[in-house]
Amino acid sequence: MSRIAYVNKAYVPHGQAAVHIEDRGYQFADGVYEVVTVFKGALIDEEPHLDRLDRSLNELEMAWPVARSALKVILRQVVRQNHLINGVVYFQVTRGVASRQFEYPKDIKSSLVVTAKHMRELVHGPDKNGISVVTLPDLRWQRCDIKTTGLLASCMTKQRAKESGFNDAWMIDRDGFITEGTSNNAWIVTHDDELITRDISNALLNGITRRRILKIAESQGLNIIERAFTPQEAKKAREAFISSASSFVKPVTKIDDCVLGNGQIGSLSEALSNGFLDFLENS
Ligand code: PDD
C-alpha cells in the first residue's frame, strides 16, 4: 500500500512529496511540528497538541498555514488515505519560501506538511520492556519549550547514546540537573513512592503525554512532585521511565552503569502504563 503525504494543499505519494529548496524550514530549521498518536483510528489528545502548535507558532510569530478546523480535516484525511489504525501522524509548519535572509520575511505563506506512519507494535498497547539511558550534556538552546524542527543537538546526543550501547540519553543542564530525554520527558519514582518529573520551564518541552500522565497519577492518588532531579538521584530511584506520544510510559531500567530495581518495569510505572492504556482505549 502506497503512503500518502499532504504538502501545501495536495495529497501526494510519499515518495514524490517535496518542498522548495528555499523553504526556511530547510535553510534555518525555521519551523515547528507535532507528533500525534493514532490508536485504533483515534487521534489521541488532538486538542492539546493543536494548542501546543498554536503556542509554538506564536512564540515564533509564525502564521497558521490553514485554519485550525481545516488542519483537523487534513489530519483525518491523511489518517484515512493511509489506512492508519495504529501509529502516528506528523505535521510540520515552516515559515515558507523566501530568498535567504535572517530576519523573518514579510508576506510569505507558511508551509504545511503532514505524514502518517504505521506502528504495528501499538496494537498491543504500551511496551513494558525497559530501556537504558546514558546521561550526557544538554547541548541544546535556551528555548526547548518550543517544539521546533531544529533538532540537531538532540540527534547528536541520541547518536552518541546509541554508539555507547544505550537506547537513549537523559540530558544534563549546566547546573547538573536532568532536563529530559532526546525526544521524551524523564520521570523517576523514589523509594518513598514519590513520582517526580521536572517542572516546566524553557529548559524542556511540556509533553502532552507528560500532562496526561500527571492527570492519571492524580486520579490514582499518587504523590506527585514537579521538580528538577540529578543523575545521582535518578540512579538511586526505585523506578524510572520516559514519556512521549510514541513511547507512552516506557520503563527505564538502566541509567549509565546502574540497573534500577530488578531490571523490570516497577509497580508504580506499570500502574501508570495500564492507566494510560485505559485512557487510549477510551479515547
Ligand atoms: N517528541 N521532550 C522532547 C524533547 C520531545 O521531542 C518530545 C516529543 C517530548 C514528549 O512530548 P509529547 O508527550 O507531547 O510527545 C518531550 C516527539 C514524539 C518526536 O520528536 O518524535
XYZ file of C-alpha atoms and ligand atoms in Angstrom:
304
model
C 0.000 0.000 0.000
C 1.493 3.360 -1.009
C 1.900 6.088 1.598
C 0.252 9.443 1.032
C 1.562 12.761 2.335
C -0.090 16.168 2.443
C 2.046 19.074 1.155
C 0.534 22.554 0.799
C -2.969 21.752 -0.431
C -2.113 18.479 -2.208
C -2.284 14.823 -1.198
C 0.648 13.189 -2.989
C 2.522 9.853 -2.987
C 5.028 9.964 -0.123
C 7.992 9.439 -2.464
C 7.086 12.491 -4.527
C 6.276 14.847 -1.647
C 8.618 17.863 -1.793
C 9.028 21.498 -0.794
C 11.140 24.244 -2.396
C 14.899 24.421 -1.644
C 14.443 27.923 -0.235
C 11.838 26.869 2.273
C 13.081 28.351 5.560
C 12.497 25.037 7.273
C 15.276 23.617 5.100
C 17.697 26.555 5.473
C 17.119 27.644 9.088
C 15.045 24.900 10.740
C 12.526 27.760 10.896
C 9.604 25.503 11.651
C 7.592 23.753 14.320
C 5.968 20.347 14.459
C 3.746 17.952 16.352
C 3.532 14.163 16.590
C 0.105 12.773 17.486
C -0.565 9.148 18.345
C -3.255 7.361 16.393
C -4.684 4.494 18.435
C -7.443 2.324 16.938
C -8.042 5.128 14.432
C -8.476 7.901 17.028
C -6.204 10.966 17.234
C -5.038 10.929 20.867
C -5.084 14.232 22.765
C -5.527 16.125 19.484
C -6.709 19.396 21.082
C -3.744 19.787 23.479
C -1.387 19.051 20.567
C -3.069 21.766 18.485
C -2.894 24.141 21.476
C 0.836 23.481 21.754
C 1.269 24.037 17.997
C -0.506 27.365 18.438
C 1.869 28.279 21.272
C 4.972 27.311 19.245
C 3.728 29.332 16.255
C 3.021 32.344 18.461
C 6.452 32.210 20.073
C 7.996 32.391 16.590
C 5.487 34.918 15.211
C 4.571 32.431 12.514
C 1.128 32.237 10.924
C -1.099 29.187 10.917
C -0.851 27.685 7.384
C -4.575 26.847 7.412
C -7.334 27.376 9.963
C -7.291 25.042 12.959
C -10.551 23.429 11.807
C -9.062 22.852 8.329
C -5.958 21.254 9.845
C -8.186 18.825 11.728
C -9.833 17.817 8.453
C -6.431 17.356 6.776
C -5.132 15.187 9.652
C -8.187 12.946 9.313
C -7.740 12.752 5.543
C -4.104 11.691 5.934
C -5.119 9.061 8.511
C -7.870 7.808 6.182
C -5.833 7.843 2.962
C -3.043 5.890 4.673
C -5.496 3.420 6.246
C -3.814 4.229 9.537
C -5.201 2.373 12.548
C -2.226 2.421 14.932
C 0.718 4.762 14.527
C 1.463 8.463 14.458
C 0.678 11.492 12.331
C 3.475 14.032 11.966
C 2.701 17.589 10.984
C 5.119 20.400 10.402
C 4.685 24.092 9.731
C 7.592 26.087 8.309
C 7.665 29.824 7.747
C 7.643 29.349 3.983
C 9.734 30.083 0.922
C 11.846 33.275 0.642
C 15.317 34.220 -0.531
C 17.769 33.635 2.318
C 17.772 36.325 4.992
C 17.964 36.047 8.774
C 15.073 38.275 9.809
C 11.550 36.980 9.251
C 10.456 37.808 5.665
C 7.154 39.662 5.381
C 4.132 38.408 3.460
C 5.164 34.821 2.901
C 2.823 31.904 3.308
C 3.719 29.230 5.845
C 4.022 25.648 4.576
C 2.213 22.625 5.937
C 3.381 19.033 5.604
C 1.520 16.063 7.121
C 2.669 12.445 7.052
C 1.476 9.217 8.655
C 3.408 6.235 9.959
C 2.125 2.802 10.906
C 3.359 1.360 14.201
C 2.164 -2.185 14.474
C 3.593 -2.504 17.982
C 0.906 -0.079 19.214
C -1.731 -2.753 18.594
C -0.645 -4.329 21.864
C -0.604 -1.034 23.751
C 2.364 0.260 25.736
C 5.619 -1.710 25.537
C 6.648 -2.645 29.078
C 10.234 -3.676 28.279
C 12.855 -1.447 29.852
C 15.347 0.764 28.028
C 18.779 2.052 29.009
C 19.746 5.739 29.114
C 23.136 7.378 29.345
C 23.500 10.834 30.903
C 25.087 13.382 28.535
C 25.376 17.179 28.460
C 22.356 19.061 27.136
C 23.756 20.760 24.024
C 20.505 22.489 23.035
C 19.458 26.150 23.035
C 17.529 28.163 25.635
C 14.034 27.742 24.148
C 13.467 23.991 24.453
C 9.840 24.812 25.336
C 9.191 25.493 21.620
C 8.691 22.336 19.568
C 10.895 23.387 16.663
C 12.353 21.252 13.901
C 15.827 22.443 14.996
C 16.745 19.059 16.449
C 20.407 18.634 15.526
C 21.697 18.763 19.125
C 19.172 16.057 20.037
C 20.260 13.958 17.030
C 23.946 14.288 18.029
C 23.110 13.261 21.583
C 20.960 10.301 20.563
C 23.675 9.177 18.142
C 26.260 9.291 20.956
C 23.929 7.297 23.200
C 23.442 4.625 20.520
C 27.172 4.420 19.785
C 27.784 3.917 23.510
C 25.379 0.972 23.551
C 22.389 2.760 25.149
C 18.858 3.218 23.837
C 18.683 6.942 24.591
C 20.204 9.780 26.620
C 18.982 11.881 29.520
C 20.420 15.327 29.030
C 22.060 17.303 31.848
C 21.892 21.097 32.126
C 24.782 23.317 33.290
C 23.628 23.092 36.901
C 23.850 19.307 36.855
C 20.111 18.559 36.605
C 18.396 16.299 34.059
C 16.286 18.259 31.583
C 14.664 15.431 29.560
C 15.331 12.639 27.063
C 16.310 13.437 23.458
C 12.649 13.150 22.385
C 10.759 12.414 25.604
C 10.215 13.566 29.171
C 12.049 11.927 32.094
C 10.471 10.572 35.289
C 11.635 8.833 38.460
C 9.886 7.169 41.391
C 11.666 7.396 44.747
C 11.767 4.743 47.462
C 9.230 6.936 49.287
C 6.714 6.454 46.453
C 7.097 9.988 45.118
C 6.569 10.467 41.392
C 8.995 13.111 40.179
C 9.295 14.888 36.825
C 10.958 18.198 36.061
C 8.811 21.328 36.398
C 8.031 23.221 33.193
C 10.363 25.981 32.010
C 12.231 26.973 28.841
C 14.655 24.107 29.547
C 12.312 21.355 28.376
C 9.250 20.556 26.303
C 5.893 20.450 28.044
C 4.972 16.979 26.816
C 1.326 16.259 26.106
C 1.892 12.692 27.325
C 3.578 14.146 30.439
C 0.453 16.181 31.182
C -1.800 13.189 30.596
C 0.295 11.010 32.909
C 0.118 13.688 35.616
C -3.683 13.537 35.373
C -3.684 9.735 35.540
C -1.266 9.819 38.510
C -3.537 12.296 40.249
C -6.545 10.060 39.717
C -4.524 7.173 41.192
C -3.814 9.286 44.286
C -0.031 9.326 43.742
C 2.307 11.750 45.458
C 3.447 13.930 42.513
C 6.344 16.373 42.730
C 7.322 18.547 39.760
C 10.964 19.483 40.299
C 14.382 19.003 38.758
C 16.458 15.969 39.784
C 20.084 14.973 39.268
C 21.552 11.835 37.645
C 22.779 10.774 41.116
C 19.223 10.903 42.469
C 17.889 9.117 39.384
C 20.349 6.266 39.826
C 19.133 5.761 43.396
C 15.477 5.819 42.322
C 13.272 2.764 42.677
C 11.811 3.201 39.194
C 12.248 5.439 36.184
C 10.505 5.901 32.852
C 10.167 8.155 29.823
C 7.025 9.536 28.198
C 6.147 10.751 24.708
C 3.442 10.394 22.081
C 5.266 7.418 20.573
C 6.532 5.727 23.756
C 3.684 6.354 26.278
C 5.052 5.174 29.671
C 8.291 3.360 28.816
C 10.342 1.952 31.702
C 13.994 2.922 32.101
C 15.795 0.057 33.799
C 19.398 1.231 33.387
C 20.941 4.691 33.850
C 24.648 4.816 32.939
C 26.047 1.738 34.727
C 23.269 1.447 37.331
C 20.493 -1.105 36.975
C 17.238 0.043 38.590
C 15.146 -2.301 40.712
C 15.449 -5.786 39.244
C 15.750 -4.556 35.660
C 11.993 -4.949 35.095
C 9.161 -2.424 34.979
C 8.366 -1.173 38.503
C 4.909 -1.479 40.094
C 4.071 2.228 40.036
C 5.235 2.605 36.410
C 3.148 -0.419 35.490
C 0.056 1.059 37.132
C 0.596 4.292 35.167
C 1.208 2.354 31.965
C -2.057 0.446 32.496
C -3.835 3.709 33.302
C -2.506 5.143 30.065
C -3.769 2.132 28.096
C -7.237 2.614 29.631
C -7.103 6.246 28.523
C -6.098 5.198 24.966
C -8.864 2.607 24.793
C -11.440 5.184 25.871
C -10.272 7.993 23.550
N 8.976 14.101 20.758
N 10.632 16.247 25.033
C 11.111 16.326 23.776
C 12.431 16.969 23.553
C 10.375 15.785 22.705
O 10.857 15.870 21.452
C 9.133 15.155 22.956
C 8.297 14.582 21.854
C 8.679 15.102 24.291
C 7.362 14.471 24.661
O 6.275 15.234 24.182
P 4.886 14.547 23.848
O 4.471 13.788 25.072
O 3.988 15.683 23.558
O 5.098 13.629 22.677
C 9.436 15.662 25.292
C 8.250 13.589 19.616
C 7.457 12.362 19.911
C 9.212 13.436 18.457
O 10.014 14.339 18.271
O 9.148 12.448 17.726
